[in-house]
């Protein structure tokens, strides 16, 4: 409206009043007071015609947007390495559970996974969660995640963990994890933080593990020197 940046809901009378008010002298308090009363009355009148509640479609859209935001971040709840005989070789929990609940999950998940045949799907449901597993040689790598999480991403995280262990140990096998399980936990801690992927670079993970190894070697040398 002639260069005036005003809301579209203002009628012509209000626009004219605003123009008059802006052109009034600051000393004309009576005219400015009348203008203020008029504008407040117009605002009250406009607010009375506005809907008091948002339409259902808008509420539904905002709810879906919140759900999409929560689904963006996905986290693994636990990771279990299981042998063909049902022995737990490694267990990492990213949620707070009692020892009884952990033992129940390990027992149930072990029975479900070991009973499945080779060509069956790598995903299965367990209560309100989802189990994603993959077999490497004699070990089953089992991850528990939310039922809304992406199974393929979880499967890729498992594979990345195996690749990094294979890089560190050199053709990793079950015996490596049994006799050097602390390194397997170190690699997992560098890869995942609170169940979420924090470092996808194999070089960075191996560099951090190498630094830990060098620190351990220095501590061992110091202890030997003290004994000598």
Short mmCIF file of C-alpha atoms in Angstrom, two decimals:
data_model
loop_
_atom_site.label_atom_id
_atom_site.label_comp_id
_atom_site.label_asym_id
_atom_site.label_seq_id
_atom_site.Cartn_x
_atom_site.Cartn_y
_atom_site.Cartn_z
CA UNK A 1 0.00 0.00 0.00
CA UNK A 2 2.08 2.88 -1.33
CA UNK A 3 5.25 1.64 0.35
CA UNK A 4 3.60 1.12 3.75
CA UNK A 5 4.67 -2.20 5.29
CA UNK A 6 1.43 -3.02 7.14
CA UNK A 7 -0.42 -6.26 7.89
CA UNK A 8 -3.07 -7.26 5.38
CA UNK A 9 -5.81 -7.49 8.02
CA UNK A 10 -5.79 -3.73 8.77
CA UNK A 11 -8.76 -1.95 7.23
CA UNK A 12 -8.61 1.43 5.51
CA UNK A 13 -9.77 3.35 8.60
CA UNK A 14 -7.00 1.90 10.73
CA UNK A 15 -4.38 2.56 8.04
CA UNK A 16 -5.49 6.16 7.74
CA UNK A 17 -5.37 6.51 11.52
CA UNK A 18 -1.82 5.18 11.59
CA UNK A 19 -0.76 7.61 8.88
CA UNK A 20 -2.31 10.48 10.80
CA UNK A 21 -0.66 9.34 14.03
CA UNK A 22 2.78 9.17 12.48
CA UNK A 23 2.34 12.68 11.06
CA UNK A 24 1.08 14.18 14.35
CA UNK A 25 3.24 16.47 16.37
CA UNK A 26 4.55 14.97 19.62
CA UNK A 27 2.89 17.75 21.61
CA UNK A 28 -0.63 16.79 20.46
CA UNK A 29 -1.25 14.29 23.27
CA UNK A 30 -5.04 14.30 22.95
CA UNK A 31 -4.97 13.25 19.29
CA UNK A 32 -2.39 10.58 19.98
CA UNK A 33 -4.47 9.23 22.87
CA UNK A 34 -7.58 8.99 20.66
CA UNK A 35 -5.53 7.15 18.05
CA UNK A 36 -4.25 4.66 20.62
CA UNK A 37 -7.78 3.95 21.89
CA UNK A 38 -8.98 3.39 18.32
CA UNK A 39 -6.15 0.97 17.53
CA UNK A 40 -6.66 -1.03 20.74
CA UNK A 41 -10.35 -1.36 19.93
CA UNK A 42 -9.49 -2.60 16.44
CA UNK A 43 -7.05 -5.20 17.82
CA UNK A 44 -9.67 -6.50 20.26
CA UNK A 45 -12.19 -6.73 17.43
CA UNK A 46 -9.77 -8.62 15.19
CA UNK A 47 -8.75 -11.04 17.98
CA UNK A 48 -12.38 -11.90 18.64
CA UNK A 49 -12.72 -13.20 15.06
CA UNK A 50 -9.58 -15.34 15.18
CA UNK A 51 -9.98 -19.11 15.88
CA UNK A 52 -9.33 -19.99 19.50
CA UNK A 53 -7.98 -23.43 18.63
CA UNK A 54 -5.66 -24.58 15.87
CA UNK A 55 -7.23 -26.72 13.15
CA UNK A 56 -6.81 -30.46 13.54
CA UNK A 57 -4.73 -30.62 10.37
CA UNK A 58 -2.15 -28.21 11.81
CA UNK A 59 -2.01 -30.11 15.08
CA UNK A 60 -1.57 -33.37 13.20
CA UNK A 61 1.22 -31.92 11.05
CA UNK A 62 3.08 -30.58 14.09
CA UNK A 63 2.78 -33.95 15.82
CA UNK A 64 4.21 -35.72 12.77
CA UNK A 65 7.06 -33.20 12.63
CA UNK A 66 7.94 -33.91 16.26
CA UNK A 67 7.89 -37.64 15.57
CA UNK A 68 10.21 -37.17 12.58
CA UNK A 69 12.63 -35.18 14.73
CA UNK A 70 12.73 -37.90 17.38
CA UNK A 71 13.23 -40.58 14.75
CA UNK A 72 16.28 -38.87 13.27
CA UNK A 73 18.50 -39.90 16.18
CA UNK A 74 18.78 -43.64 16.56
CA UNK A 75 20.68 -45.48 19.27
CA UNK A 76 21.62 -49.09 19.89
CA UNK A 77 20.44 -50.33 23.28
CA UNK A 78 22.86 -53.23 23.61
CA UNK A 79 25.42 -55.22 21.63
CA UNK A 80 26.09 -58.90 22.37
CA UNK A 81 28.69 -61.21 20.83
CA UNK A 82 27.46 -64.78 21.05
CA UNK A 83 29.18 -68.03 20.08
CA UNK A 84 27.43 -70.93 18.38
CA UNK A 85 27.35 -72.73 21.73
CA UNK A 86 25.47 -69.84 23.34
CA UNK A 87 28.46 -68.41 25.24
CA UNK A 88 28.56 -64.64 25.62
CA UNK A 89 31.95 -63.36 24.47
CA UNK A 90 31.17 -59.64 24.79
CA UNK A 91 28.21 -57.65 26.08
CA UNK A 92 27.88 -53.88 26.02
CA UNK A 93 24.78 -52.16 27.44
CA UNK A 94 23.85 -48.59 26.55
CA UNK A 95 20.70 -48.50 28.70
CA UNK A 96 20.32 -48.81 32.46
CA UNK A 97 18.96 -52.25 33.33
CA UNK A 98 19.11 -54.47 36.38
CA UNK A 99 21.30 -57.62 36.26
CA UNK A 100 18.14 -59.72 36.27
CA UNK A 101 16.72 -57.92 33.22
CA UNK A 102 20.05 -58.20 31.40
CA UNK A 103 20.22 -61.93 32.05
CA UNK A 104 16.64 -62.32 30.81
CA UNK A 105 17.39 -60.43 27.59
CA UNK A 106 20.56 -62.45 26.95
CA UNK A 107 18.71 -65.72 27.49
CA UNK A 108 15.74 -64.80 25.27
CA UNK A 109 17.83 -63.27 22.50
CA UNK A 110 20.23 -66.23 22.49
CA UNK A 111 17.36 -68.68 22.07
CA UNK A 112 15.79 -66.62 19.29
CA UNK A 113 18.98 -66.10 17.27
CA UNK A 114 20.50 -69.57 17.63
CA UNK A 115 17.24 -71.20 16.55
CA UNK A 116 17.20 -69.35 13.22
CA UNK A 117 18.46 -70.94 10.01
CA UNK A 118 21.15 -69.54 7.74
CA UNK A 119 18.94 -68.06 5.02
CA UNK A 120 16.43 -66.43 7.35
CA UNK A 121 16.11 -62.66 7.75
CA UNK A 122 18.64 -60.86 9.95
CA UNK A 123 15.92 -58.84 11.69
CA UNK A 124 13.37 -60.03 14.23
CA UNK A 125 11.13 -58.47 16.84
CA UNK A 126 11.56 -58.93 20.57
CA UNK A 127 8.89 -57.37 22.80
CA UNK A 128 8.84 -53.64 21.93
CA UNK A 129 12.35 -53.67 20.42
CA UNK A 130 14.02 -54.96 17.30
CA UNK A 131 16.93 -57.40 17.10
CA UNK A 132 19.47 -57.01 14.31
CA UNK A 133 22.11 -59.71 14.05
CA UNK A 134 24.75 -61.00 11.69
CA UNK A 135 26.96 -64.05 11.82
CA UNK A 136 30.71 -63.86 11.23
CA UNK A 137 32.41 -67.28 11.30
CA UNK A 138 31.54 -68.77 14.70
CA UNK A 139 30.25 -65.55 16.29
CA UNK A 140 26.86 -63.86 16.20
CA UNK A 141 26.91 -60.07 16.51
CA UNK A 142 23.54 -59.09 17.99
CA UNK A 143 22.30 -55.51 18.40
CA UNK A 144 19.10 -54.46 20.11
CA UNK A 145 17.48 -51.22 18.97
CA UNK A 146 14.15 -49.43 18.93
CA UNK A 147 11.39 -50.81 16.73
CA UNK A 148 11.38 -47.51 14.79
CA UNK A 149 15.11 -47.50 14.01
CA UNK A 150 16.59 -48.34 10.62
CA UNK A 151 17.72 -51.97 10.54
CA UNK A 152 20.12 -51.46 7.65
CA UNK A 153 21.99 -48.70 9.45
CA UNK A 154 22.30 -50.90 12.53
CA UNK A 155 23.56 -53.74 10.34
CA UNK A 156 26.13 -51.39 8.80
CA UNK A 157 27.33 -50.34 12.28
CA UNK A 158 27.85 -54.00 13.19
CA UNK A 159 29.82 -54.56 10.00
CA UNK A 160 31.93 -51.47 10.65
CA UNK A 161 32.76 -52.79 14.12
CA UNK A 162 33.85 -56.14 12.68
CA UNK A 163 35.98 -54.40 10.04
CA UNK A 164 37.76 -52.31 12.66
CA UNK A 165 38.45 -55.34 14.85
CA UNK A 166 39.71 -57.24 11.82
CA UNK A 167 42.01 -54.32 11.03
CA UNK A 168 43.38 -54.21 14.57
CA UNK A 169 43.74 -57.93 15.35
CA UNK A 170 44.53 -59.02 11.81
CA UNK A 171 41.98 -61.60 10.61
CA UNK A 172 40.10 -61.53 13.93
CA UNK A 173 38.67 -64.75 15.34
CA UNK A 174 36.79 -65.82 18.45
CA UNK A 175 39.99 -66.60 20.36
CA UNK A 176 41.26 -63.03 19.86
CA UNK A 177 38.16 -61.67 21.58
CA UNK A 178 38.36 -64.27 24.38
CA UNK A 179 42.02 -63.60 25.28
CA UNK A 180 42.09 -59.88 24.42
CA UNK A 181 38.54 -58.76 25.11
CA UNK A 182 39.65 -55.41 26.55
CA UNK A 183 40.77 -54.29 23.09
CA UNK A 184 37.39 -55.27 21.68
CA UNK A 185 35.73 -53.03 24.27
CA UNK A 186 38.18 -50.21 23.48
CA UNK A 187 37.30 -50.35 19.79
CA UNK A 188 33.59 -50.43 20.57
CA UNK A 189 33.90 -47.43 22.90
CA UNK A 190 35.65 -45.47 20.16
CA UNK A 191 32.98 -46.45 17.64
CA UNK A 192 29.82 -45.91 19.71
CA UNK A 193 28.92 -43.34 22.34
CA UNK A 194 25.67 -43.88 24.28
CA UNK A 195 24.63 -46.30 21.56
CA UNK A 196 25.08 -43.78 18.74
CA UNK A 197 27.78 -43.82 16.07
CA UNK A 198 30.41 -41.25 17.03
CA UNK A 199 33.34 -42.17 14.77
CA UNK A 200 33.01 -43.84 11.38
CA UNK A 201 36.64 -43.43 10.31
CA UNK A 202 38.65 -46.63 10.69
CA UNK A 203 41.92 -44.69 10.72
CA UNK A 204 40.83 -42.47 13.62
CA UNK A 205 39.64 -45.43 15.68
CA UNK A 206 42.85 -47.38 15.10
CA UNK A 207 44.94 -44.30 15.86
CA UNK A 208 43.20 -43.89 19.24
CA UNK A 209 43.65 -47.58 20.04
CA UNK A 210 47.32 -47.34 19.06
CA UNK A 211 47.76 -44.41 21.45
CA UNK A 212 46.19 -46.45 24.25
CA UNK A 213 48.54 -49.33 23.51
CA UNK A 214 51.56 -47.04 23.64
CA UNK A 215 50.43 -45.66 27.02
CA UNK A 216 50.03 -49.17 28.37
CA UNK A 217 53.50 -50.10 27.13
CA UNK A 218 54.96 -47.03 28.84
CA UNK A 219 53.28 -47.96 32.12
CA UNK A 220 54.61 -51.52 31.89
CA UNK A 221 58.12 -50.23 31.21
CA UNK A 222 57.89 -47.89 34.21
CA UNK A 223 56.81 -50.73 36.48
CA UNK A 224 59.65 -52.95 35.22
CA UNK A 225 62.12 -50.13 35.79
CA UNK A 226 60.91 -49.67 39.38
CA UNK A 227 61.29 -53.40 40.06
CA UNK A 228 64.79 -53.45 38.60
#
